[in-house]
Structures are given as C-alpha cells and as structure tokens.
Coordinates of C-alpha atoms and ligand atoms in Angstrom, one line a residue:
M1 CA 1.0 0.2 -42.4
M2 CA 3.3 1.7 -39.9
K3 CA 6.5 1.2 -42.0
N4 CA 8.8 4.3 -41.8
K5 CA 6.1 6.3 -40.0
I6 CA 7.4 8.4 -37.1
V7 CA 5.7 7.6 -33.8
T8 CA 6.4 9.4 -30.6
V9 CA 5.7 7.4 -27.5
F10 CA 5.6 9.3 -24.2
G11 CA 6.3 7.0 -21.2
G12 CA 7.6 4.3 -23.6
N13 CA 10.0 2.9 -21.1
G14 CA 7.2 1.7 -18.7
F15 CA 5.6 -1.7 -18.4
L16 CA 3.1 -1.1 -21.2
G17 CA 5.5 1.1 -23.1
R18 CA 8.0 -1.7 -23.6
S19 CA 5.3 -3.9 -25.3
V20 CA 4.1 -1.0 -27.4
V21 CA 7.6 0.0 -28.6
Q22 CA 8.4 -3.6 -29.4
R23 CA 5.3 -3.9 -31.6
L24 CA 5.9 -0.6 -33.3
A25 CA 9.4 -1.5 -34.1
Q26 CA 8.3 -4.9 -35.5
Q27 CA 5.9 -3.1 -37.8
G28 CA 8.8 -0.9 -39.1
A29 CA 7.8 2.4 -37.4
R30 CA 10.5 4.8 -36.5
V31 CA 10.0 5.2 -32.8
R32 CA 10.9 8.2 -30.6
V33 CA 10.7 7.2 -27.0
A34 CA 10.1 10.4 -25.0
V35 CA 11.2 9.9 -21.4
R36 CA 12.6 11.6 -18.4
D37 CA 15.6 9.3 -18.2
T38 CA 17.2 8.2 -21.5
D39 CA 19.7 5.9 -19.7
K40 CA 16.8 3.7 -18.5
A41 CA 15.2 3.7 -22.0
N42 CA 18.4 2.8 -23.9
R43 CA 17.7 -0.9 -23.6
L44 CA 14.7 -0.3 -25.9
R45 CA 17.0 0.4 -28.8
V46 CA 17.4 -3.3 -29.3
S47 CA 13.7 -3.6 -30.1
G48 CA 14.5 -2.4 -33.6
D49 CA 17.2 -2.0 -36.2
V50 CA 20.1 0.4 -35.6
G51 CA 18.6 3.9 -35.1
Q52 CA 15.0 2.8 -35.4
V53 CA 14.1 3.3 -31.7
V54 CA 15.6 6.4 -30.2
P55 CA 15.1 7.6 -26.6
L56 CA 14.8 11.3 -26.2
Q57 CA 14.8 13.3 -22.9
V58 CA 11.7 15.3 -22.3
C59 CA 10.1 17.0 -19.3
L60 CA 6.3 17.0 -19.6
R61 CA 6.2 20.5 -18.1
D62 CA 8.4 21.9 -20.8
Q63 CA 6.0 22.7 -23.6
Q64 CA 8.7 23.4 -26.1
A65 CA 10.5 20.1 -25.5
V66 CA 7.2 18.3 -25.8
E67 CA 6.5 20.0 -29.1
S68 CA 10.0 19.3 -30.4
V69 CA 9.5 15.5 -30.1
C70 CA 6.1 15.7 -31.7
H71 CA 7.4 17.7 -34.7
G72 CA 7.0 15.6 -37.9
A73 CA 5.4 12.7 -36.0
H74 CA 2.7 10.7 -37.8
S75 CA 1.3 9.5 -34.5
V76 CA 1.7 10.2 -30.8
I77 CA 1.0 7.8 -27.9
N78 CA 0.8 9.0 -24.3
L79 CA 1.5 6.2 -21.8
T80 CA 2.6 8.4 -18.9
G81 CA 1.0 7.9 -15.6
R82 CA 1.7 7.2 -12.0
L83 CA 0.1 5.4 -9.0
Y84 CA 1.6 7.6 -6.3
E85 CA 2.8 11.2 -6.1
K86 CA 6.4 12.2 -5.5
R87 CA 7.6 15.8 -5.0
Q88 CA 6.8 17.6 -8.3
A89 CA 5.6 14.5 -9.9
T90 CA 2.0 14.9 -8.8
F91 CA -1.1 13.3 -10.3
N92 CA -2.2 16.6 -11.7
A93 CA 1.2 17.4 -13.2
V94 CA 1.3 14.1 -15.1
H95 CA -2.3 13.0 -15.7
V96 CA -3.8 16.5 -16.4
E97 CA -1.1 19.1 -17.3
G98 CA 1.4 16.7 -18.9
A99 CA -1.4 15.0 -21.0
H100 CA -2.7 18.5 -22.0
N101 CA 0.7 19.6 -23.1
I102 CA 1.1 16.5 -25.3
A103 CA -2.4 17.1 -26.8
K104 CA -1.6 20.7 -27.6
A105 CA 1.7 19.6 -29.3
C106 CA -0.3 17.1 -31.4
V107 CA -2.5 19.9 -32.6
K108 CA 0.4 22.3 -33.3
H109 CA 2.2 19.6 -35.4
K110 CA -0.9 18.3 -37.1
V111 CA -0.3 14.7 -35.8
Q112 CA -2.7 12.3 -37.5
H113 CA -3.4 9.9 -34.6
F114 CA -3.2 10.5 -30.9
V115 CA -3.8 7.6 -28.5
H116 CA -4.0 8.5 -24.9
I117 CA -4.0 5.9 -22.1
S118 CA -6.2 6.7 -19.2
A119 CA -7.5 4.1 -16.7
L120 CA -10.6 2.1 -16.0
G121 CA -12.4 3.9 -13.2
A122 CA -11.4 7.4 -14.3
D123 CA -14.1 9.5 -12.6
P124 CA -14.2 13.3 -12.0
K125 CA -16.2 12.6 -8.8
S126 CA -13.9 9.9 -7.4
R127 CA -12.5 10.4 -3.9
S128 CA -9.2 9.0 -5.3
K129 CA -6.9 11.7 -6.8
Y130 CA -5.6 9.1 -9.2
A131 CA -9.0 8.4 -10.7
K132 CA -10.1 12.0 -10.6
T133 CA -7.0 13.3 -12.4
K134 CA -7.2 10.6 -15.0
A135 CA -10.8 11.8 -15.7
L136 CA -9.7 15.5 -15.8
G137 CA -6.8 14.6 -18.1
E138 CA -9.2 12.8 -20.5
K139 CA -11.4 16.0 -20.6
K140 CA -8.4 18.3 -21.3
V141 CA -7.0 16.0 -24.0
Q142 CA -10.4 15.7 -25.7
K143 CA -11.0 19.4 -25.6
A144 CA -7.6 20.1 -27.2
F145 CA -7.6 17.2 -29.7
P146 CA -11.2 15.9 -30.2
N147 CA -10.0 13.0 -32.4
V148 CA -8.0 11.4 -29.7
T149 CA -8.5 7.7 -29.1
I150 CA -8.7 7.1 -25.3
L151 CA -8.0 3.6 -23.9
R152 CA -8.9 2.8 -20.3
P153 CA -7.2 -0.4 -19.2
S154 CA -8.1 -2.3 -16.1
L155 CA -5.3 -3.8 -13.9
M156 CA -2.7 -5.1 -16.4
F157 CA -0.8 -8.4 -16.1
G158 CA 2.3 -9.8 -17.9
A159 CA 5.9 -10.5 -17.1
G160 CA 7.3 -7.5 -15.2
D161 CA 3.9 -6.3 -14.0
R162 CA 3.7 -4.5 -10.6
F163 CA 0.7 -6.2 -9.1
F164 CA 1.3 -9.9 -9.5
G165 CA 5.1 -9.6 -9.4
R166 CA 5.1 -7.5 -6.2
F167 CA 2.6 -9.7 -4.4
A168 CA 4.6 -12.7 -5.4
D169 CA 7.8 -11.1 -4.0
L170 CA 5.9 -10.5 -0.8
A171 CA 4.7 -14.1 -0.8
T172 CA 8.3 -15.1 -0.3
L173 CA 8.7 -12.8 2.7
L174 CA 5.5 -12.7 4.7
P175 CA 3.5 -15.5 6.4
F176 CA 0.2 -13.8 5.4
F177 CA -1.5 -11.5 2.9
T178 CA -3.7 -8.7 4.1
L179 CA -7.0 -8.1 2.4
F180 CA -8.0 -4.4 2.0
K181 CA -11.7 -3.6 2.0
G182 CA -12.4 -7.2 2.9
G183 CA -10.9 -8.3 -0.4
R184 CA -14.3 -7.7 -2.1
T185 CA -13.2 -5.1 -4.7
K186 CA -13.7 -6.5 -8.2
F187 CA -11.1 -6.3 -11.0
Q188 CA -11.1 -7.4 -14.6
P189 CA -7.3 -7.9 -15.3
V190 CA -6.2 -7.5 -18.9
Y191 CA -3.0 -8.8 -20.5
V192 CA -0.5 -6.1 -21.3
G193 CA 0.1 -7.6 -24.7
D194 CA -3.6 -7.1 -25.6
V195 CA -3.5 -3.5 -24.5
A196 CA -0.4 -2.9 -26.6
Q197 CA -2.2 -4.6 -29.5
A198 CA -5.1 -2.3 -28.9
V199 CA -2.8 0.8 -29.1
L200 CA -1.4 -0.4 -32.4
Y201 CA -4.9 -1.1 -33.7
A202 CA -6.1 2.3 -32.7
L203 CA -3.2 4.0 -34.5
Q204 CA -4.2 2.2 -37.7
D205 CA -8.0 2.5 -37.8
K206 CA -9.5 6.0 -38.2
K207 CA -12.8 4.6 -36.8
T208 CA -11.3 4.6 -33.3
Q209 CA -10.7 8.3 -33.4
G210 CA -12.8 10.4 -30.9
K211 CA -13.8 7.2 -29.0
I212 CA -13.2 5.8 -25.6
Y213 CA -12.5 2.1 -25.1
E214 CA -12.5 0.2 -21.8
L215 CA -10.1 -2.7 -21.8
G216 CA -10.7 -5.6 -19.5
G217 CA -9.9 -9.3 -19.6
P218 CA -12.3 -12.2 -20.1
K219 CA -13.0 -12.7 -16.3
I220 CA -13.9 -10.7 -13.2
Y221 CA -12.1 -11.5 -9.9
T222 CA -12.3 -10.1 -6.4
F223 CA -9.1 -8.9 -4.8
K224 CA -9.3 -12.0 -2.6
D225 CA -9.6 -14.2 -5.7
L226 CA -6.4 -12.6 -7.1
M227 CA -4.5 -13.1 -3.8
T228 CA -5.6 -16.8 -3.7
L229 CA -4.3 -17.2 -7.3
I230 CA -1.0 -15.7 -6.4
I231 CA -0.7 -18.0 -3.4
H232 CA -1.5 -21.0 -5.7
Y233 CA 0.9 -20.0 -8.5
T234 CA 3.8 -19.3 -6.1
G235 CA 3.2 -22.6 -4.2
R236 CA 3.2 -20.8 -0.8
Q237 CA 1.0 -21.4 2.2
K238 CA -0.4 -18.0 3.3
M239 CA -3.2 -16.8 5.5
L240 CA -5.5 -14.2 4.1
I241 CA -6.2 -11.7 6.8
P242 CA -8.9 -9.0 6.3
L243 CA -7.6 -5.8 7.6
P244 CA -10.0 -3.5 9.6
S245 CA -10.4 -0.2 7.8
F246 CA -8.6 1.9 10.5
M247 CA -5.6 -0.5 10.4
A248 CA -5.5 -0.4 6.5
T249 CA -5.5 3.4 6.7
L250 CA -2.8 3.5 9.2
M251 CA -0.7 1.0 7.2
A252 CA -1.2 3.0 4.0
K253 CA -0.2 6.2 5.7
V254 CA 3.1 4.6 6.8
L255 CA 3.8 2.7 3.6
Q256 CA 3.2 5.7 1.3
F257 CA 6.7 6.8 2.3
M258 CA 8.4 3.7 0.7
P259 CA 10.4 4.5 -2.5
E260 CA 7.8 2.4 -4.4
P261 CA 4.8 2.2 -2.0
L262 CA 2.9 -1.1 -1.8
I263 CA -0.3 0.8 -0.9
T264 CA -1.1 4.5 -0.3
P265 CA -4.2 6.2 1.2
D266 CA -5.2 7.2 -2.3
Q267 CA -5.1 3.6 -3.5
L268 CA -7.3 2.6 -0.6
K269 CA -9.8 5.1 -1.9
L270 CA -9.5 3.5 -5.4
L271 CA -10.4 0.1 -3.8
E272 CA -13.8 1.6 -2.7
H273 CA -15.1 1.0 -6.3
D274 CA -15.0 -2.1 -8.5
N275 CA -12.6 -1.8 -11.5
V276 CA -14.6 -3.6 -14.2
V277 CA -15.7 -2.6 -17.7
T278 CA -19.0 -0.9 -17.9
Q279 CA -21.6 -2.9 -19.8
K280 CA -22.2 -0.7 -22.9
A281 CA -18.6 0.4 -23.3
K282 CA -16.6 -0.3 -26.4
G283 CA -13.8 -2.7 -25.6
L284 CA -11.1 -5.2 -26.9
K285 CA -13.6 -7.1 -29.1
D286 CA -14.4 -3.9 -31.0
L287 CA -10.7 -3.7 -31.7
G288 CA -10.7 -7.2 -33.0
I289 CA -8.8 -8.6 -30.0
N290 CA -9.6 -11.8 -28.2
A291 CA -8.6 -11.1 -24.6
A292 CA -6.0 -13.5 -23.1
H293 CA -6.8 -15.5 -19.9
L294 CA -4.9 -14.6 -16.8
E295 CA -4.7 -18.3 -16.0
A296 CA -2.7 -19.0 -19.2
I297 CA -0.1 -16.2 -18.6
V298 CA 0.4 -15.4 -14.9
P299 CA 1.7 -18.9 -13.9
T300 CA 4.4 -18.6 -16.6
Y301 CA 6.2 -15.9 -14.7
L302 CA 5.1 -16.7 -11.1
S303 CA 6.2 -20.3 -11.2
C304 CA 9.8 -19.2 -10.5
Y305 CA 8.6 -18.1 -7.0
K306 CA 7.8 -21.7 -6.0
P307 CA 9.9 -22.9 -3.1
H308 CA 11.5 -25.9 -5.0
F309 CA 12.2 -23.9 -8.1
Ligands
NAP1 N1 -0.3 -1.0 -14.9 C1 -1.6 -1.0 -14.7 O1 -2.2 -2.0 -14.2 C2 -2.5 0.1 -15.3 C3 -3.9 0.0 -15.1 C4 -4.7 1.1 -15.7 C5 -4.1 2.1 -16.3 N2 -2.7 2.2 -16.4 C6 -2.1 3.3 -17.1 O2 -1.4 2.9 -18.3 C7 -0.3 3.7 -18.5 C8 0.9 2.8 -18.6 O3 1.0 2.2 -17.3 P1 2.3 1.3 -17.0 O4 1.9 0.2 -16.1 O5 3.2 1.1 -18.2 O6 3.1 2.3 -16.0 P2 4.6 2.5 -15.6 O7 5.3 1.2 -15.9 O8 4.7 3.1 -14.3 O9 5.1 3.5 -16.7 C9 4.6 4.8 -16.6 C10 5.4 5.8 -17.5 O10 5.1 7.1 -17.1 C11 6.3 7.8 -16.9 N3 6.1 8.9 -15.9 C12 5.8 8.7 -14.6 N4 5.9 9.9 -14.0 C13 6.3 10.8 -14.9 C14 6.6 12.2 -14.9 N5 6.5 12.9 -13.7 N6 7.0 12.8 -16.0 C15 7.2 12.1 -17.1 N7 6.9 10.8 -17.2 C16 6.5 10.2 -16.1 C17 7.3 6.8 -16.4 O11 8.6 7.3 -16.6 P3 9.8 7.0 -15.6 O12 10.3 5.6 -16.0 O13 10.8 8.0 -15.9 O14 9.2 7.0 -14.2 C18 6.9 5.6 -17.3 O15 7.6 5.7 -18.6 C19 -0.3 4.8 -17.4 O16 -1.0 5.9 -17.9 C20 -1.1 4.1 -16.3 O17 -1.7 5.1 -15.5 C21 -1.9 1.2 -15.9

C-alpha cells in the first residue's frame, strides 16, 4: 500500500527512525529523511534501492525548509525529540515549536497522513519540562492538524537503545548501580520494532486518524527490576544502591553537563511518576500488534557484555 508513495520522516536517523525508515523502504515507499545532519543519515540509504531513501537537511525552526520537504508528500512522520536540552535545542524548540511547524507544513501541502510521536507520560501539569513540552506539542499539533495520529511510546528497547545499552556499558565500568527514587518507578518497556510497526499501521489505516495510542509492552517493571535484569543479562555482579534524594539531585546537576548525560534534574522529575499505559487507552492491540517480550529480545544484544564473551 505504500509503494511509490512519498513519505517524509523527521528525525528518521534516530533509534526509532532507523526501524521506521527500514520498514517504509521494504514496503516500497520513497523516503525523505529530514535531518539536521545528512552525513549521519547517509547510512540509511542502504535501507532501500538506489535513490529510494534520501536524507535532506532541514532545520525545524526554518518553516520554509520544513515545508519544502513536505511538498508532494503523501505522509509525514515526526520522530524528533530529545531527553535533554543543549543550547538552542530546547525541549520547547523541538517538542512544541518544531512539531507545530511540521503540522503547519502538513496542512499547507495537504498531506494525507501525519503521525506524530509523543511520549507516555506527556502531561501539561508535569514538573518535568520533557513531559510538559511533549503534552504542549501534542496540543499544538492537534490544533493545526486535527487528523494527526499521536503515538505515545513507553521506554523503548532494541539493539542500539539508550537505556539498556548505556546501563550495560556502565555495568562493565562500575561496581554498583544507583537506584533513583528508590528504584520504585514503574515502566512498561516496548520493543522499538513494535513501535515502528505501529507507525506503519497508522499510516495505512484511516481509522487511526485523530486518535492517541499509548504503546507499552506486555509487562510492567520497576526501575529496580530493570537494573536487576541488566545485571543478569550482562553476567556482572553489582550492588544496587538506593540513592538519597539530595544525592541524586546533586549527581544529576553534575552529570547534566556530560555530552550525553546519563541523568539530568529534569529526568529525575520524570521518575516521580510511573510510566505505564493508562487503562482505557488505545494501544498496540488496537493496531493489530502483539507486543514482544523484553526477555526475548534484550538478552540478544546484552549477552556480548558478559565477561567471558
Ligand atoms: N527512546 C525512548 O525510549 C522513547 C520513549 C518515549 C518517547 N520517545 C520519543 O520517540 C521519538 C523517537 O525517539 P528515539 O529514541 O528514536 O530518539 P533519538 O534516537 O534521540 O532520535 C531523535 C531524533 O530527533 C532529532 N532531533 C533531536 N534534536 C533535534 C533538533 N534540535 N532539531 C531537529 N531534530 C532533532 C535527532 O536528530 P539528530 O540525530 O540530529 O540529533 C534524531 O533524529 C522521540 O520523539 C522521543 O521523544 C522515545
């Protein structure tokens, strides 16, 4: 159904983007990957035939550039997002203004389907700027393009993910793992391939238009459960040390200056609330997807961290 259709993917070179672009290319779509850095996105070209997947440089603040990559597109997907702010790349600039610019471009060029990726826990009243701006972005996008399909994934896992991959890296370096907020925050991790499949499904089914879907995996885990699983899959002996809140805040205040921070003060605020699918929400099942189990996938890419590997 996607054969020869032009699909513009903003943020297509990210973790989820790579899976989405691959699936679009397999289905014969002509993919424009709208990114800040085309060099980084060039490796995506091999997902399709010669000329089928084309990276294009776009700044989300430049409305004309955003519009030019949406011109003639059958569908548009917005996967841009960030977990921490850096100079001009603020949460507001990406989650609210950037998303709004894309929605306006979709209206101008009469795009048939617009799929916007938000995040589970998006909440206009959240103390976390990440969660708050994700909610404000949803509102802006809905107002401009009421037929938008919004997907709110929980923590995503899969080869190349940040969460399991980074903690596994740390497992090789540190003798202990720290537990923020006592390790009690709940998550419902979802497989990146299932989220990518949900995006493809949403593009092809008009019934998803104007709706919000919350995408979580089959099981709920606490942060401590997840750390325990990482320790198990990497075959490392680690202590789990609950960090008092003032120490966690101090640590986050220092670590936020890392090039890719492990934890920031804003993320600590995110951990104040469980990140699980709300009971009545539409989800993966409504999109015909049977969610994959973490236990079946995470060990496949964490086993290389085992000491004897
Ligand atoms: N990963 C998760 O567990 C998770 C959970 C819930 C929701 N989400 C949401 O799902 C979406 C995809 O996540 P992901 O894990 O694939 O994230 P990712 O790997 O960090 O990719 C994010 C994409 O956004 C782009 N981006 C970031 N800042 C930008 C800016 N200032 N201007 C333009 N583009 C910018 C990145 O481009 P560059 O490569 O140029 O930086 C990248 O292409 C995001 O909206 C994210 O918030 C993710």
